[in-house]
Every structure is written in C-alpha cells, then in structure tokens.
PDB file of C-alpha atoms in Angstrom:
ATOM      1  CA  MET A 296    -114.149 142.864-108.758  1.00  0.00           C
ATOM      2  CA  LEU A 297    -113.809 140.861-105.558  1.00  0.00           C
ATOM      3  CA  ASN A 298    -111.739 137.680-105.614  1.00  0.00           C
ATOM      4  CA  ILE A 299    -113.414 135.349-103.131  1.00  0.00           C
ATOM      5  CA  ALA A 300    -112.507 131.985-101.615  1.00  0.00           C
ATOM      6  CA  ILE A 301    -115.272 129.746-100.283  1.00  0.00           C
ATOM      7  CA  CYS A 302    -114.377 126.911 -97.899  1.00  0.00           C
ATOM      8  CA  GLU A 303    -117.492 124.806 -97.392  1.00  0.00           C
ATOM      9  CA  ASP A 304    -117.779 121.013 -97.589  1.00  0.00           C
ATOM     10  CA  ASP A 305    -121.577 120.786 -97.753  1.00  0.00           C
ATOM     11  CA  GLN A 306    -122.753 121.094-101.361  1.00  0.00           C
ATOM     12  CA  ARG A 307    -126.199 122.387-100.436  1.00  0.00           C
ATOM     13  CA  GLU A 308    -124.747 125.032 -98.139  1.00  0.00           C
ATOM     14  CA  PHE A 309    -122.309 126.065-100.863  1.00  0.00           C
ATOM     15  CA  ASP A 310    -125.119 126.342-103.432  1.00  0.00           C
ATOM     16  CA  TYR A 311    -127.136 128.501-101.031  1.00  0.00           C
ATOM     17  CA  LEU A 312    -124.176 130.781-100.250  1.00  0.00           C
ATOM     18  CA  LEU A 313    -123.434 131.193-103.947  1.00  0.00           C
ATOM     19  CA  SER A 314    -127.059 132.111-104.665  1.00  0.00           C
ATOM     20  CA  CYS A 315    -126.870 134.756-101.919  1.00  0.00           C
ATOM     21  CA  MET A 316    -123.642 136.097-103.424  1.00  0.00           C
ATOM     22  CA  ASN A 317    -125.272 136.343-106.825  1.00  0.00           C
ATOM     23  CA  GLU A 318    -128.069 138.436-105.307  1.00  0.00           C
ATOM     24  CA  SER A 319    -125.600 140.918-103.826  1.00  0.00           C
ATOM     25  CA  GLN A 320    -125.094 142.905-107.069  1.00  0.00           C
ATOM     26  CA  VAL A 321    -121.370 142.942-106.265  1.00  0.00           C
ATOM     27  CA  GLU A 322    -119.099 141.769-109.081  1.00  0.00           C
ATOM     28  CA  PHE A 323    -116.976 138.807-107.991  1.00  0.00           C
ATOM     29  CA  ALA A 324    -114.984 135.756-109.024  1.00  0.00           C
ATOM     30  CA  TYR A 325    -114.586 132.783-106.707  1.00  0.00           C
ATOM     31  CA  LYS A 326    -112.725 129.560-106.005  1.00  0.00           C
ATOM     32  CA  TYR A 327    -114.401 126.750-104.100  1.00  0.00           C
ATOM     33  CA  PHE A 328    -112.674 124.473-101.577  1.00  0.00           C
ATOM     34  CA  THR A 329    -114.222 121.554 -99.739  1.00  0.00           C
ATOM     35  CA  ASP A 330    -111.234 121.115 -97.424  1.00  0.00           C
ATOM     36  CA  GLY A 331    -109.425 123.788 -95.453  1.00  0.00           C
ATOM     37  CA  GLU A 332    -106.055 122.081 -95.712  1.00  0.00           C
ATOM     38  CA  ASP A 333    -106.250 122.138 -99.499  1.00  0.00           C
ATOM     39  CA  PHE A 334    -107.036 125.840 -99.268  1.00  0.00           C
ATOM     40  CA  ILE A 335    -104.125 126.726 -96.983  1.00  0.00           C
ATOM     41  CA  LYS A 336    -101.609 124.724 -99.044  1.00  0.00           C
ATOM     42  CA  GLN A 337    -102.114 127.017-102.019  1.00  0.00           C
ATOM     43  CA  TYR A 338    -102.848 130.233-100.111  1.00  0.00           C
ATOM     44  CA  TYR A 339    -100.704 133.319-100.523  1.00  0.00           C
ATOM     45  CA  PRO A 340    -101.362 136.850 -99.235  1.00  0.00           C
ATOM     46  CA  GLY A 341    -103.321 139.085-101.541  1.00  0.00           C
ATOM     47  CA  GLU A 342    -104.894 136.321-103.616  1.00  0.00           C
ATOM     48  CA  TYR A 343    -108.378 136.799-102.141  1.00  0.00           C
ATOM     49  CA  ASP A 344    -110.185 139.934-101.092  1.00  0.00           C
ATOM     50  CA  LEU A 345    -112.714 137.951 -99.053  1.00  0.00           C
ATOM     51  CA  ILE A 346    -112.743 134.459 -97.533  1.00  0.00           C
ATOM     52  CA  PHE A 347    -115.919 132.651 -96.471  1.00  0.00           C
ATOM     53  CA  MET A 348    -114.785 129.953 -94.040  1.00  0.00           C
ATOM     54  CA  ASP A 349    -117.036 127.216 -92.669  1.00  0.00           C
ATOM     55  CA  ILE A 350    -115.932 126.334 -89.149  1.00  0.00           C
ATOM     56  CA  TYR A 351    -117.182 122.747 -89.039  1.00  0.00           C
ATOM     57  CA  MET A 352    -115.846 120.728 -91.973  1.00  0.00           C
ATOM     58  CA  LYS A 353    -115.363 116.966 -92.058  1.00  0.00           C
ATOM     59  CA  GLU A 354    -111.648 117.074 -92.834  1.00  0.00           C
ATOM     60  CA  SER A 355    -110.587 120.296 -91.115  1.00  0.00           C
ATOM     61  CA  ASN A 356    -111.571 122.927 -88.594  1.00  0.00           C
ATOM     62  CA  GLY A 357    -112.127 126.432 -89.960  1.00  0.00           C
ATOM     63  CA  VAL A 358    -110.684 128.099 -86.851  1.00  0.00           C
ATOM     64  CA  ASP A 359    -107.398 126.223 -87.319  1.00  0.00           C
ATOM     65  CA  VAL A 360    -107.318 127.132 -91.010  1.00  0.00           C
ATOM     66  CA  VAL A 361    -107.902 130.831 -90.304  1.00  0.00           C
ATOM     67  CA  SER A 362    -105.147 130.738 -87.658  1.00  0.00           C
ATOM     68  CA  LYS A 363    -102.758 129.626 -90.412  1.00  0.00           C
ATOM     69  CA  VAL A 364    -104.096 132.317 -92.750  1.00  0.00           C
ATOM     70  CA  ARG A 365    -103.406 134.980 -90.134  1.00  0.00           C
ATOM     71  CA  GLU A 366     -99.798 133.813 -89.833  1.00  0.00           C
ATOM     72  CA  LEU A 367     -99.424 134.738 -93.499  1.00  0.00           C
ATOM     73  CA  ASP A 368    -101.867 137.582 -93.975  1.00  0.00           C
ATOM     74  CA  GLU A 369    -103.211 140.023 -91.402  1.00  0.00           C
ATOM     75  CA  GLN A 370    -105.342 141.991 -93.839  1.00  0.00           C
ATOM     76  CA  ALA A 371    -107.547 139.392 -95.534  1.00  0.00           C
ATOM     77  CA  ILE A 372    -111.253 139.953 -94.903  1.00  0.00           C
ATOM     78  CA  ILE A 373    -112.720 136.780 -93.397  1.00  0.00           C
ATOM     79  CA  ALA A 374    -116.282 135.725 -92.623  1.00  0.00           C
ATOM     80  CA  PHE A 375    -116.866 132.661 -90.462  1.00  0.00           C
ATOM     81  CA  ILE A 376    -119.816 130.482 -91.447  1.00  0.00           C
ATOM     82  CA  THR A 377    -121.152 128.232 -88.685  1.00  0.00           C
ATOM     83  CA  THR A 378    -124.150 126.644 -87.012  1.00  0.00           C
ATOM     84  CA  SER A 379    -122.870 127.593 -83.553  1.00  0.00           C
ATOM     85  CA  THR A 380    -122.140 130.771 -81.620  1.00  0.00           C
ATOM     86  CA  ASP A 381    -119.385 129.055 -79.629  1.00  0.00           C
ATOM     87  CA  HIS A 382    -116.525 130.621 -81.576  1.00  0.00           C
ATOM     88  CA  PHE A 383    -117.066 134.347 -81.135  1.00  0.00           C
ATOM     89  CA  ALA A 384    -113.910 134.522 -78.996  1.00  0.00           C
ATOM     90  CA  ASP A 385    -111.929 132.804 -81.759  1.00  0.00           C
ATOM     91  CA  GLY A 386    -113.342 135.251 -84.272  1.00  0.00           C
ATOM     92  CA  TYR A 387    -112.271 138.198 -82.124  1.00  0.00           C
ATOM     93  CA  ARG A 388    -108.787 136.732 -81.540  1.00  0.00           C
ATOM     94  CA  LEU A 389    -108.257 136.133 -85.262  1.00  0.00           C
ATOM     95  CA  HIS A 390    -109.707 139.486 -86.323  1.00  0.00           C
ATOM     96  CA  VAL A 391    -112.507 137.851 -88.290  1.00  0.00           C
ATOM     97  CA  ASN A 392    -114.642 140.531 -89.904  1.00  0.00           C
ATOM     98  CA  ARG A 393    -118.048 138.845 -89.762  1.00  0.00           C
ATOM     99  CA  TYR A 394    -119.676 135.856 -88.088  1.00  0.00           C
ATOM    100  CA  LEU A 395    -122.503 134.351 -90.179  1.00  0.00           C
ATOM    101  CA  VAL A 396    -124.677 131.919 -88.235  1.00  0.00           C
ATOM    102  CA  LYS A 397    -126.680 129.483 -90.348  1.00  0.00           C
ATOM    103  CA  PRO A 398    -129.306 129.985 -91.592  1.00  0.00           C
ATOM    104  CA  PHE A 399    -128.070 133.412 -92.698  1.00  0.00           C
ATOM    105  CA  SER A 400    -129.858 135.590 -95.231  1.00  0.00           C
ATOM    106  CA  ALA A 401    -128.930 137.004 -98.622  1.00  0.00           C
ATOM    107  CA  ASP A 402    -128.841 140.439 -96.991  1.00  0.00           C
ATOM    108  CA  ASP A 403    -126.238 139.184 -94.492  1.00  0.00           C
ATOM    109  CA  VAL A 404    -124.013 137.977 -97.321  1.00  0.00           C
ATOM    110  CA  LYS A 405    -124.532 141.184 -99.284  1.00  0.00           C
ATOM    111  CA  GLU A 406    -123.460 143.231 -96.262  1.00  0.00           C
ATOM    112  CA  VAL A 407    -120.195 141.263 -96.020  1.00  0.00           C
ATOM    113  CA  MET A 408    -119.476 141.629 -99.735  1.00  0.00           C
ATOM    114  CA  VAL A 409    -120.275 145.335 -99.894  1.00  0.00           C
ATOM    115  CA  LYS A 410    -118.001 145.975 -96.923  1.00  0.00           C
ATOM    116  CA  ALA A 411    -115.201 143.988 -98.588  1.00  0.00           C
ATOM    117  CA  GLU A 412    -115.717 145.963-101.790  1.00  0.00           C
ATOM    118  CA  LYS A 413    -115.397 149.235 -99.879  1.00  0.00           C
ATOM    119  CA  GLU A 414    -112.280 148.022 -98.061  1.00  0.00           C
ATOM    120  CA  LEU A 415    -110.699 147.090-101.381  1.00  0.00           C
ATOM    121  CA  ALA A 416    -111.424 150.539-102.807  1.00  0.00           C
ATOM    122  CA  LEU A 417    -109.836 152.224 -99.779  1.00  0.00           C
ATOM    123  CA  LYS A 418    -106.488 150.447-100.140  1.00  0.00           C
ATOM    124  CA  PRO A 419    -103.842 152.759-101.617  1.00  0.00           C
ATOM    125  CA  HIS A 420    -103.429 152.217-105.352  1.00  0.00           C
ATOM    126  CA  ILE A 421    -100.787 153.375-107.788  1.00  0.00           C
ATOM    127  CA  ASP A 422    -101.377 153.890-111.507  1.00  0.00           C
ATOM    128  CA  VAL A 423     -98.687 152.818-113.972  1.00  0.00           C
ATOM    129  CA  LYS A 424     -98.507 152.375-117.736  1.00  0.00           C
ATOM    130  CA  CYS A 425     -97.865 148.771-118.707  1.00  0.00           C
ATOM    131  CA  GLU A 426     -97.751 147.569-122.310  1.00  0.00           C
ATOM    132  CA  GLY A 427     -99.438 150.697-123.557  1.00  0.00           C
ATOM    133  CA  LYS A 428    -102.325 150.853-121.094  1.00  0.00           C
ATOM    134  CA  MET A 429    -102.833 152.284-117.632  1.00  0.00           C
ATOM    135  CA  ILE A 430    -103.324 149.806-114.818  1.00  0.00           C
ATOM    136  CA  SER A 431    -104.034 150.322-111.134  1.00  0.00           C
ATOM    137  CA  LEU A 432    -102.100 148.232-108.606  1.00  0.00           C
ATOM    138  CA  ILE A 433    -102.913 147.808-104.924  1.00  0.00           C
ATOM    139  CA  GLU A 434     -99.815 149.122-103.202  1.00  0.00           C
ATOM    140  CA  CYS A 435     -99.755 146.701-100.272  1.00  0.00           C
ATOM    141  CA  GLU A 436     -99.851 143.751-102.692  1.00  0.00           C
ATOM    142  CA  ILE A 437     -96.517 144.707-104.273  1.00  0.00           C
ATOM    143  CA  SER A 438     -93.836 142.312-103.021  1.00  0.00           C
ATOM    144  CA  TYR A 439     -90.752 143.915-104.551  1.00  0.00           C
ATOM    145  CA  VAL A 440     -89.650 145.980-107.542  1.00  0.00           C
ATOM    146  CA  GLU A 441     -86.586 145.349-109.670  1.00  0.00           C
ATOM    147  CA  GLN A 442     -84.797 147.667-112.103  1.00  0.00           C
ATOM    148  CA  ASP A 443     -83.440 146.057-115.279  1.00  0.00           C
ATOM    149  CA  GLY A 444     -82.192 148.428-117.930  1.00  0.00           C
ATOM    150  CA  HIS A 445     -84.809 151.031-118.793  1.00  0.00           C
ATOM    151  CA  TYR A 446     -87.633 149.060-117.161  1.00  0.00           C
ATOM    152  CA  VAL A 447     -88.816 148.203-113.686  1.00  0.00           C
ATOM    153  CA  TYR A 448     -90.459 144.873-113.026  1.00  0.00           C
ATOM    154  CA  ILE A 449     -93.170 145.004-110.379  1.00  0.00           C
ATOM    155  CA  HIS A 450     -93.558 141.668-108.607  1.00  0.00           C
ATOM    156  CA  MET A 451     -96.887 141.153-106.860  1.00  0.00           C
ATOM    157  CA  VAL A 452     -97.608 138.805-103.956  1.00  0.00           C
ATOM    158  CA  ASN A 453     -99.804 136.672-106.232  1.00  0.00           C
ATOM    159  CA  ASN A 454     -96.789 136.192-108.559  1.00  0.00           C
ATOM    160  CA  ASP A 455     -98.139 138.516-111.248  1.00  0.00           C
ATOM    161  CA  GLN A 456     -95.435 140.680-112.817  1.00  0.00           C
ATOM    162  CA  TYR A 457     -95.723 144.031-114.594  1.00  0.00           C
ATOM    163  CA  LYS A 458     -93.085 145.621-116.843  1.00  0.00           C
ATOM    164  CA  VAL A 459     -93.057 149.419-116.751  1.00  0.00           C
ATOM    165  CA  LEU A 460     -90.847 151.854-118.659  1.00  0.00           C
ATOM    166  CA  THR A 461     -89.506 154.042-115.847  1.00  0.00           C
ATOM    167  CA  LYS A 462     -86.670 154.423-113.363  1.00  0.00           C
ATOM    168  CA  LEU A 463     -86.769 152.836-109.935  1.00  0.00           C
ATOM    169  CA  ASP A 464     -86.098 156.258-108.406  1.00  0.00           C
ATOM    170  CA  ASP A 465     -89.230 157.652-110.066  1.00  0.00           C
ATOM    171  CA  PHE A 466     -91.338 154.622-109.201  1.00  0.00           C
ATOM    172  CA  GLU A 467     -90.313 154.861-105.552  1.00  0.00           C
ATOM    173  CA  LYS A 468     -91.747 158.379-105.392  1.00  0.00           C
ATOM    174  CA  LEU A 469     -95.218 157.004-106.209  1.00  0.00           C
ATOM    175  CA  LEU A 470     -95.368 154.840-103.095  1.00  0.00           C
ATOM    176  CA  THR A 471     -97.104 155.974 -99.919  1.00  0.00           C
ATOM    177  CA  LEU A 472     -96.679 153.028 -97.505  1.00  0.00           C
ATOM    178  CA  ASP A 473     -93.858 153.039 -94.960  1.00  0.00           C
ATOM    179  CA  SER A 474     -93.206 149.327 -95.509  1.00  0.00           C
ATOM    180  CA  PHE A 475     -91.091 149.911 -98.639  1.00  0.00           C
ATOM    181  CA  TYR A 476     -87.308 149.980 -98.296  1.00  0.00           C
ATOM    182  CA  ARG A 477     -84.639 150.628-100.931  1.00  0.00           C
ATOM    183  CA  CYS A 478     -82.194 147.835-100.194  1.00  0.00           C
ATOM    184  CA  HIS A 479     -80.169 147.943-103.405  1.00  0.00           C
ATOM    185  CA  GLN A 480     -79.598 150.232-106.364  1.00  0.00           C
ATOM    186  CA  SER A 481     -81.767 147.875-108.398  1.00  0.00           C
ATOM    187  CA  TYR A 482     -84.218 146.614-105.762  1.00  0.00           C
ATOM    188  CA  LEU A 483     -87.058 148.044-103.716  1.00  0.00           C
ATOM    189  CA  VAL A 484     -88.602 145.657-101.202  1.00  0.00           C
ATOM    190  CA  ASN A 485     -91.899 145.634 -99.331  1.00  0.00           C
ATOM    191  CA  LEU A 486     -90.889 144.629 -95.796  1.00  0.00           C
ATOM    192  CA  ALA A 487     -94.444 143.450 -95.141  1.00  0.00           C
ATOM    193  CA  HIS A 488     -93.781 140.433 -97.351  1.00  0.00           C
ATOM    194  CA  VAL A 489     -90.336 139.467 -96.026  1.00  0.00           C
ATOM    195  CA  ILE A 490     -90.231 136.093 -94.281  1.00  0.00           C
ATOM    196  CA  SER A 491     -86.535 135.999 -93.357  1.00  0.00           C
ATOM    197  CA  PHE A 492     -83.267 137.906 -93.454  1.00  0.00           C
ATOM    198  CA  ASP A 493     -80.209 136.106 -94.836  1.00  0.00           C
ATOM    199  CA  LYS A 494     -77.157 138.020 -93.627  1.00  0.00           C
ATOM    200  CA  ASP A 495     -74.571 135.662 -95.139  1.00  0.00           C
ATOM    201  CA  ASN A 496     -75.989 135.860 -98.666  1.00  0.00           C
ATOM    202  CA  ARG A 497     -77.220 139.460 -98.269  1.00  0.00           C
ATOM    203  CA  LEU A 498     -80.823 138.640 -99.090  1.00  0.00           C
ATOM    204  CA  PHE A 499     -84.369 139.303 -98.038  1.00  0.00           C
ATOM    205  CA  VAL A 500     -86.304 136.062 -98.553  1.00  0.00           C
ATOM    206  CA  MET A 501     -89.837 136.873 -99.634  1.00  0.00           C
ATOM    207  CA  LYS A 502     -93.138 135.078 -99.262  1.00  0.00           C
ATOM    208  CA  GLY A 503     -93.302 132.797-102.267  1.00  0.00           C
ATOM    209  CA  GLY A 504     -89.584 132.010-102.102  1.00  0.00           C
ATOM    210  CA  HIS A 505     -88.178 134.911-104.111  1.00  0.00           C
ATOM    211  CA  ASP A 506     -84.889 136.531-103.098  1.00  0.00           C
ATOM    212  CA  VAL A 507     -84.235 140.276-103.023  1.00  0.00           C
ATOM    213  CA  TYR A 508     -80.615 141.394-102.930  1.00  0.00           C
ATOM    214  CA  ILE A 509     -79.204 143.823-100.373  1.00  0.00           C
ATOM    215  CA  ARG A 510     -76.191 145.949-101.236  1.00  0.00           C
ATOM    216  CA  ARG A 511     -73.148 145.034 -99.160  1.00  0.00           C
ATOM    217  CA  PRO A 512     -72.700 148.422 -97.375  1.00  0.00           C
ATOM    218  CA  SER A 513     -76.362 148.379 -96.298  1.00  0.00           C
ATOM    219  CA  ILE A 514     -76.566 144.939 -94.714  1.00  0.00           C
ATOM    220  CA  PHE A 515     -76.807 146.220 -91.119  1.00  0.00           C
ATOM    221  CA  GLU A 516     -79.048 149.103 -92.120  1.00  0.00           C
ATOM    222  CA  ALA A 517     -81.355 146.630 -93.890  1.00  0.00           C
ATOM    223  CA  LYS A 518     -81.609 144.460 -90.792  1.00  0.00           C
ATOM    224  CA  LYS A 519     -82.430 147.518 -88.673  1.00  0.00           C
ATOM    225  CA  ALA A 520     -85.059 148.635 -91.204  1.00  0.00           C
ATOM    226  CA  LEU A 521     -86.776 145.230 -91.011  1.00  0.00           C
ATOM    227  CA  GLN A 522     -86.637 145.204 -87.222  1.00  0.00           C
ATOM    228  CA  ALA A 523     -88.055 148.738 -87.061  1.00  0.00           C
ATOM    229  CA  TYR A 524     -90.895 147.795 -89.406  1.00  0.00           C
ATOM    230  CA  LEU A 525     -91.739 144.689 -87.370  1.00  0.00           C
ATOM    231  CA  PHE A 526     -91.704 146.771 -84.173  1.00  0.00           C
ATOM    232  CA  ARG A 527     -94.098 149.330 -85.698  1.00  0.00           C
ATOM    233  CA  LYS A 528     -96.322 146.513 -86.868  1.00  0.00           C
ATOM    234  CA  SER A 529     -96.400 144.930 -83.385  1.00  0.00           C
ATOM    235  CA  ARG A 530     -97.583 148.231 -81.888  1.00  0.00           C
ATOM    236  CA  LEU A 531    -100.647 148.465 -84.143  1.00  0.00           C
TER     237      LEU A 531
END
C-alpha cells in the first residue's frame, strides 16, 4: 500500500485529485496538508512513498517546500501539481518524478501512482520474524539496529521499532546496501540517515535525533566510513 502526502490548499482541487486516486485501483493511504510549511515541519524520510505537491499555494511555494524535502530525502517520489509550465527547470533540478499540469486526467494520476507502486516493490526488502509473524522491511528505511541481550531492535526512519530474536551478526548478513556500517559491537548504523558525527562523544547523530554509539577504537575508522559513503553518494 502506498503512503501518500497531498499538499493542496484548494478544496475543490483536492477533491478532484482524490477522486482520480480512487479510480487508479492502487491501494493507498493519505494525509492531506493545506500548507507546505506544516508538511515540512513534520516530514521525515521514508514516511511517504509519493508526494503530490501543488506549486502555487497561498501560504507557501511548492518549489521551496520540495527543496527542503530534498535536503532530507533524495528518494521520495514527487509529483508537482500546477497550472503553469514555468517550473520544468525546477522539477528537473529537484529530481521531481512527474509534472501534472491542471486540468490533469485520472489516467495521469494513475500513471504516477502505478509507477510509485512499482518503485516501492523494487526497493530491497528483508524478511524477519517479529512477535511470531513474518514481516517485510524496506532496507533503505532502516535507520539503525541495536543488539540488547538475545534480541535486536530495528529502528526505522519513521520511528517504528521491531524486536527480533536474533544476533546482530546474523542480521547484518541479511543486508545488501553498502550504506550500513558496524560501528559498535551492539550497533549497526545506516550511514544514509546520519546527520552529524560527534567525535567527542563518539556518536553518530541520526535523523530524528537518535544517537548511535561508536566504539572507541573505531572512531577514526567510523569518520572515514561516513566520508567514503558521502563521497560515493556525491558521485551518483
């Protein structure tokens, strides 16, 4: 199921977009925002699989809002909604996936949603047993993993947490992305969600404000690992 955010301050336009979404035959849940600033205040990476963003809103400009989104999240699928074609360059610069010019059709909206659904399915997943049932987690949305006794606690970017009976060593073997780094005997961090490196306190500070500890002998290695990841990311 797609988790969708809609930023649109015109009630009639929102009602029309929602009717088009309902015709798409794609399963979804949504949150509705009439102001882009309200949206960005609560935004965190991984919360939404698709964002419909009106460019011209009374209280905010959609281009500015998406610029702030991209500072936090490079992977979110975004569709601009607008009455003008003046912002194609902004869409290209911000890696916007689709540009819907009003009046758009239900087929246009369906195309965006189907593409987002396919993109979601293509993201690497890992399957783990949590509280007696198998669940599938999107790998890139894991923020960090912590070992505590016989369990690992998987912390997601949306602040969900999953308790799994396993060893961190075994869990680490399930991962496929090169953004994960073992920074401590009890911690595995996703460097993609690190916002700062605290050398003095031996911490990675994560998006959302969580701290991940770094073992003392690895402090310089950890800094190099983060720098190497950021360099790889800049080359993409």
